[in-house]
Amino acid sequence: MQQRNRAAYMISPKKIEMRELPMPTAKPGEVILKVEYVGVCGSDVHFFETGVRKGKPFPLPFILGHECAGTVTEVGDGVKSIKVGERVCFEPQITCGKCVYCRSGHYNMCPDVVFPSTPPYDGMLRDYVAIPAENAYKLPDEVSTKEGALIEPLAVGLSAAEKGEVTVGKTVVILGAGCIGLVTMMACKAMGASRVIMSDLYPKRLANALRLGADVVINAAEEDAIQRVMELTGGEGADVVFEVASNPVTAAQTVDMVRRCGIVVMVGNINEKTPYRFMDLMYREGQIRTIYRYCNNFNTALQAVASGRIDIKGIISHEFDFSNVQDAFDESMNNRQNVIKAVIKL
Ligand SMILES: [Zn+2]
Ligand SMILES: [Zn+2]
């Protein structure tokens, strides 16, 4: 049987074309992944829409997609951890393994990281691709391949919740109820938070937040979110506040929502300057922390899904066939309020 290797190439902003690539072969230490599901990430949609990364146009054509899972079809020399036929998900941070950050366990800080789907590194929207075996995580039987493709965004939510030191009994505020806000909420609940309060401007998103496990939602278009958080916390503020909306306004509000000795975690990507009243944070001896992607938590994410603690497939709102990849991106770009997560089946 002749194998085809279809690839979805972004050829210009907002335009994707199907092409064919030669079949890859596994070098030592690599495996060949038959990609079966790819989730569309917010960063993919940004690149698709603008053709720009960090203010500069990136070289085209280009392959998007980094949230993926599939089946291993070939293993290279020296690979012992994975066998042909096993289902795996892919951690898209390919790092040097030698620098001070890699060696101290902070490999998300590796200056030489290759992150497929971040230009100039082609992503995963293709049938077959060679990946390092160490970036492939075996899926437990309880985790479907489709769910496997969502381990990557879940790792972001877990990373945020870990940074916020969320534990049993904590009250948490999450500003922004898009996909990353929702996975952060799921992670906080799984880690024991007793109350997760989510705020957003769109009723549809808030309805999703409630359906997926948020305890209280605030429509910030209609009510004063700060006042509401204070009412809900007896005037104290929340133990942990997550900024996920990527907005200078919500970022500035975090100081008014966090309790004394509380923690603010910046999750959203905010490029604009943000006015912040640091003195008010100091009066509370509050802390601001940031996250960059995630590190060392794919197995945690897999176990959380396998055990049923996190029902990650709940975030899938749209599914597309590989031949309709253009539609998947158009819909994700044009219908942001309703698309939580689009998944493409190859
Ligand atoms: Zn992603
Ligand atoms: Zn490194």
Coordinates of C-alpha atoms and ligand atoms in Angstrom, one line a residue:
M1 CA 0.0 0.0 0.0
Q2 CA 1.4 3.4 -0.9
Q3 CA 1.4 5.8 2.0
R4 CA 0.6 9.4 1.4
N5 CA 1.8 12.2 3.5
R6 CA -0.6 15.1 3.2
A7 CA 0.3 18.4 4.7
A8 CA -1.7 21.5 5.3
Y9 CA 0.4 24.5 4.3
M10 CA -0.5 28.0 5.2
I11 CA 0.4 29.8 1.9
S12 CA -0.6 33.3 2.8
P13 CA -2.5 34.9 5.7
K14 CA -5.9 33.2 6.0
K15 CA -5.2 30.7 3.3
I16 CA -4.3 27.0 3.6
E17 CA -3.5 24.6 0.8
M18 CA -3.1 20.8 0.9
R19 CA 0.2 19.6 -0.4
E20 CA 2.1 16.3 -0.3
L21 CA 5.4 15.7 1.5
P22 CA 7.8 12.7 1.1
M23 CA 7.4 10.1 3.8
P24 CA 9.7 10.9 6.8
T25 CA 12.2 8.3 8.1
A26 CA 13.2 8.0 11.8
K27 CA 16.7 9.0 12.7
P28 CA 18.3 7.4 15.8
G29 CA 16.3 8.5 18.8
E30 CA 13.2 9.4 16.8
V31 CA 9.9 7.9 16.1
I32 CA 7.5 8.4 13.2
L33 CA 4.1 9.5 14.3
K34 CA 1.0 9.0 12.3
V35 CA -0.8 12.1 13.4
E36 CA -4.5 11.4 14.0
Y37 CA -5.9 14.5 15.8
V38 CA -4.6 18.1 16.0
G39 CA -6.2 20.8 18.2
V40 CA -6.3 24.3 16.9
C41 CA -4.5 26.6 19.3
G42 CA -5.0 30.3 19.8
S43 CA -1.4 30.9 18.7
D44 CA -2.1 28.9 15.5
V45 CA -5.1 31.2 14.8
H46 CA -3.0 34.3 15.4
F47 CA -0.4 33.1 12.9
F48 CA -3.0 32.1 10.4
E49 CA -4.8 35.4 10.6
T50 CA -1.8 37.7 10.6
G51 CA 1.2 35.9 9.0
V52 CA 3.2 37.7 11.7
R53 CA 5.3 36.6 14.6
K54 CA 6.7 39.1 17.1
G55 CA 5.9 42.0 14.8
K56 CA 7.5 40.4 11.7
P57 CA 6.1 38.4 8.8
F58 CA 7.3 34.8 8.9
P59 CA 8.4 32.8 5.9
L60 CA 5.7 31.0 4.0
P61 CA 4.5 28.4 3.2
F62 CA 4.2 27.1 6.7
I63 CA 2.6 24.2 8.6
L64 CA 0.6 25.1 11.7
G65 CA -0.6 22.8 14.6
H66 CA 1.2 21.6 17.8
E67 CA -1.6 20.0 19.9
C68 CA -1.5 16.4 18.6
A69 CA -1.7 12.7 19.2
G70 CA -1.5 9.6 17.0
T71 CA 0.1 6.2 16.6
V72 CA 3.8 5.4 16.3
T73 CA 4.5 3.6 12.9
E74 CA 8.3 3.3 13.1
V75 CA 11.0 3.7 15.7
G76 CA 14.6 4.7 15.1
D77 CA 17.8 3.1 16.4
G78 CA 18.1 3.3 20.2
V79 CA 14.5 3.9 21.0
K80 CA 13.5 1.7 23.8
S81 CA 10.6 3.6 25.5
I82 CA 8.1 3.2 22.7
K83 CA 7.0 0.5 20.3
V84 CA 5.4 0.5 16.9
G85 CA 1.6 0.6 17.2
E86 CA 1.5 2.5 20.5
R87 CA -0.7 5.6 20.8
V88 CA 1.1 8.7 22.0
C89 CA 0.7 12.4 22.4
F90 CA 3.4 14.9 21.5
E91 CA 5.0 17.5 23.8
P92 CA 6.0 20.2 21.3
Q93 CA 9.0 21.6 23.2
I94 CA 12.1 20.0 21.6
T95 CA 15.0 21.2 23.7
C96 CA 18.8 20.9 23.8
G97 CA 19.0 18.8 27.0
K98 CA 22.4 20.4 27.8
C99 CA 21.9 24.0 28.8
V100 CA 21.7 25.1 32.4
Y101 CA 17.9 25.4 32.1
C102 CA 17.4 22.0 30.6
R103 CA 19.7 20.4 33.2
S104 CA 17.9 22.1 36.1
G105 CA 14.5 20.9 35.0
H106 CA 13.3 24.2 33.5
Y107 CA 13.5 23.1 29.9
N108 CA 10.7 25.4 28.9
M109 CA 13.4 28.1 29.3
C110 CA 15.8 26.4 26.9
P111 CA 17.2 29.1 24.6
D112 CA 17.5 26.6 21.8
V113 CA 13.9 25.2 22.0
V114 CA 12.3 24.1 18.8
F115 CA 8.5 24.5 19.1
P116 CA 6.8 23.1 16.0
S117 CA 4.2 25.5 14.7
T118 CA 6.0 28.5 16.0
P119 CA 7.8 30.0 12.9
P120 CA 10.2 29.0 11.5
Y121 CA 9.5 25.5 12.7
D122 CA 6.8 23.6 10.8
G123 CA 4.0 22.2 12.8
M124 CA 2.1 18.9 12.9
L125 CA -0.8 19.3 10.5
R126 CA 0.5 16.4 8.3
D127 CA -0.1 12.7 8.2
Y128 CA 3.4 11.6 9.2
V129 CA 6.2 13.3 11.0
A130 CA 9.4 12.4 12.8
I131 CA 9.6 13.4 16.4
P132 CA 12.2 12.7 19.2
A133 CA 11.0 9.6 21.2
E134 CA 11.4 11.6 24.5
N135 CA 8.7 14.0 23.3
A136 CA 6.2 11.2 22.9
Y137 CA 4.1 10.2 25.9
K138 CA 2.3 6.9 25.8
L139 CA -1.5 7.3 26.2
P140 CA -3.1 5.2 29.0
D141 CA -5.9 2.9 27.8
E142 CA -8.5 5.3 29.4
V143 CA -7.3 8.2 27.3
S144 CA -8.6 8.4 23.7
T145 CA -6.3 9.6 21.0
K146 CA -8.6 12.7 20.5
E147 CA -8.2 13.5 24.2
G148 CA -4.5 12.9 23.8
A149 CA -4.4 15.9 21.4
L150 CA -5.7 18.1 24.3
I151 CA -3.0 17.2 26.8
E152 CA -0.9 20.1 25.6
P153 CA -3.5 22.9 26.4
L154 CA -4.3 21.1 29.6
A155 CA -0.6 21.2 30.5
V156 CA -0.8 25.0 30.3
G157 CA -3.8 25.0 32.7
L158 CA -1.9 22.7 35.1
S159 CA 1.2 24.8 34.9
A160 CA -0.9 27.9 35.9
A161 CA -2.6 26.1 38.8
E162 CA 0.7 24.8 40.1
K163 CA 2.2 28.3 39.9
G164 CA -0.8 29.6 41.9
E165 CA -0.2 26.9 44.6
V166 CA -3.9 26.0 44.3
T167 CA -4.8 23.4 47.0
V168 CA -7.8 22.1 48.8
G169 CA -10.1 24.8 50.1
K170 CA -8.7 27.7 48.0
T171 CA -10.9 30.4 46.4
V172 CA -9.7 31.2 42.9
V173 CA -10.7 33.9 40.4
I174 CA -10.0 33.3 36.7
L175 CA -10.3 36.4 34.4
G176 CA -11.1 35.1 30.9
A177 CA -13.2 32.0 30.1
G178 CA -11.7 31.0 26.7
C179 CA -10.0 27.7 26.2
I180 CA -7.0 28.4 28.5
G181 CA -9.3 29.9 31.2
L182 CA -11.3 26.7 31.1
V183 CA -8.4 24.3 31.4
T184 CA -7.0 26.4 34.2
M185 CA -10.4 26.1 36.0
M186 CA -10.4 22.3 35.4
A187 CA -6.9 22.1 36.8
C188 CA -7.8 24.2 39.9
K189 CA -10.8 22.0 40.6
A190 CA -8.8 18.8 40.2
M191 CA -6.2 20.3 42.6
G192 CA -8.9 20.9 45.2
A193 CA -10.0 24.5 44.9
S194 CA -13.3 24.8 46.7
R195 CA -14.6 27.7 44.7
V196 CA -13.6 28.9 41.2
I197 CA -15.1 32.2 40.1
M198 CA -14.8 33.0 36.4
S199 CA -15.3 36.3 34.7
D200 CA -15.7 37.1 31.0
L201 CA -17.6 39.5 28.7
Y202 CA -19.5 36.8 26.8
P203 CA -22.5 34.9 28.2
K204 CA -21.8 31.9 25.9
R205 CA -18.4 31.5 27.4
L206 CA -19.7 31.8 30.9
A207 CA -22.3 29.1 30.2
N208 CA -19.5 26.8 29.1
A209 CA -17.6 27.6 32.3
L210 CA -20.5 26.6 34.4
R211 CA -21.1 23.5 32.3
L212 CA -17.5 22.4 32.8
G213 CA -17.3 23.0 36.5
A214 CA -16.9 26.7 37.5
D215 CA -18.8 27.5 40.7
V216 CA -19.6 31.1 40.1
V217 CA -19.5 33.2 36.9
I218 CA -19.4 37.0 36.5
N219 CA -20.5 38.8 33.4
A220 CA -18.0 41.7 33.4
A221 CA -19.9 43.4 30.7
E222 CA -22.9 43.8 33.0
E223 CA -21.5 44.0 36.5
D224 CA -18.5 45.3 38.4
A225 CA -16.2 42.2 38.6
I226 CA -14.1 43.6 41.4
Q227 CA -17.1 44.4 43.6
R228 CA -18.6 41.0 42.9
V229 CA -15.4 39.2 43.9
M230 CA -15.2 41.2 47.1
E231 CA -18.8 40.3 47.9
L232 CA -18.2 36.7 47.2
T233 CA -15.1 36.6 49.4
G234 CA -16.5 38.5 52.4
G235 CA -14.4 41.6 51.5
E236 CA -11.1 39.6 51.7
G237 CA -10.3 38.9 48.1
A238 CA -9.4 35.6 46.5
D239 CA -6.4 33.4 47.4
V240 CA -5.3 33.2 43.8
V241 CA -6.2 35.3 40.8
F242 CA -5.4 34.2 37.2
E243 CA -5.2 36.7 34.4
V244 CA -6.0 34.7 31.2
A245 CA -7.9 37.3 29.1
S246 CA -4.6 38.8 27.8
N247 CA -6.0 42.2 28.5
P248 CA -4.3 45.2 30.3
V249 CA -7.6 46.1 32.0
T250 CA -8.1 42.7 33.6
A251 CA -4.4 42.5 34.4
A252 CA -4.7 45.8 36.3
Q253 CA -7.8 44.5 38.2
T254 CA -5.9 41.6 39.7
V255 CA -4.5 43.8 42.5
D256 CA -8.1 44.6 43.6
M257 CA -9.2 41.0 43.7
V258 CA -6.4 39.2 45.5
R259 CA -6.4 38.8 49.2
R260 CA -3.6 39.6 51.6
C261 CA -0.6 37.3 51.0
G262 CA -2.4 36.0 47.9
I263 CA -0.9 35.1 44.5
V264 CA -1.6 36.6 41.1
V265 CA -0.6 34.4 38.1
M266 CA -0.2 36.0 34.7
V267 CA -1.2 33.5 32.0
G268 CA -2.5 35.5 29.1
N269 CA -0.1 37.1 26.6
I270 CA -0.3 40.8 27.1
N271 CA 1.8 42.8 24.6
E272 CA 0.5 46.3 25.6
K273 CA 1.9 48.3 28.6
T274 CA -0.2 47.7 31.7
P275 CA -0.7 50.3 34.4
Y276 CA -0.4 48.5 37.8
R277 CA -0.7 49.8 41.3
F278 CA 2.2 47.9 42.9
M279 CA 1.9 49.8 46.2
D280 CA -1.5 48.3 46.7
L281 CA -0.1 44.8 46.0
M282 CA 2.7 45.6 48.5
Y283 CA 0.3 46.6 51.2
R284 CA -1.1 43.1 50.9
E285 CA 2.3 41.5 50.4
G286 CA 0.8 39.9 47.3
Q287 CA 2.9 38.1 44.7
I288 CA 2.8 38.2 40.9
R289 CA 4.0 35.2 39.1
T290 CA 4.2 34.3 35.4
I291 CA 4.2 31.1 33.4
Y292 CA 5.7 30.3 30.1
R293 CA 4.1 27.3 28.4
Y294 CA 4.7 24.3 30.8
C295 CA 7.3 22.0 32.0
N296 CA 7.4 18.4 33.4
N297 CA 3.7 17.9 33.6
F298 CA 2.5 15.9 30.6
N299 CA 2.3 12.7 32.7
T300 CA 0.4 14.6 35.4
A301 CA -2.1 15.8 32.8
L302 CA -2.4 12.3 31.3
Q303 CA -3.1 10.8 34.8
A304 CA -5.6 13.5 35.6
V305 CA -7.5 12.6 32.4
A306 CA -7.1 8.8 32.7
S307 CA -8.4 8.8 36.3
G308 CA -11.4 10.9 35.3
R309 CA -10.4 13.9 37.5
I310 CA -10.4 16.1 34.4
D311 CA -12.9 15.6 31.6
I312 CA -10.8 17.3 29.0
K313 CA -12.9 16.3 26.0
G314 CA -15.5 18.7 27.4
I315 CA -13.6 21.6 25.8
I316 CA -14.1 20.3 22.3
S317 CA -16.7 22.5 20.6
H318 CA -16.0 21.8 16.9
E319 CA -14.6 18.9 14.9
F320 CA -13.3 19.0 11.3
D321 CA -12.0 16.5 8.8
F322 CA -8.4 17.1 7.6
S323 CA -9.8 18.0 4.1
N324 CA -11.7 20.9 5.8
V325 CA -8.7 22.3 7.6
Q326 CA -9.3 25.7 6.0
D327 CA -12.8 25.7 7.5
A328 CA -11.4 24.8 10.9
F329 CA -9.2 27.9 10.9
D330 CA -11.9 30.2 9.4
E331 CA -14.3 29.2 12.0
S332 CA -11.8 29.5 14.8
M333 CA -10.9 33.0 13.6
N334 CA -14.4 34.3 12.8
N335 CA -16.4 32.7 15.6
R336 CA -14.3 33.2 18.7
Q337 CA -17.1 33.4 21.1
N338 CA -18.5 30.0 20.2
V339 CA -15.4 28.0 19.4
I340 CA -13.7 26.8 22.6
K341 CA -11.5 24.2 20.9
A342 CA -11.6 23.0 17.3
V343 CA -10.1 19.6 16.7
I344 CA -9.0 18.3 13.3
K345 CA -9.2 14.6 12.5
L346 CA -6.5 13.4 10.1
Ligands
ZN1 ZN -1.4 25.2 22.3
ZN2 ZN 18.4 23.6 26.7

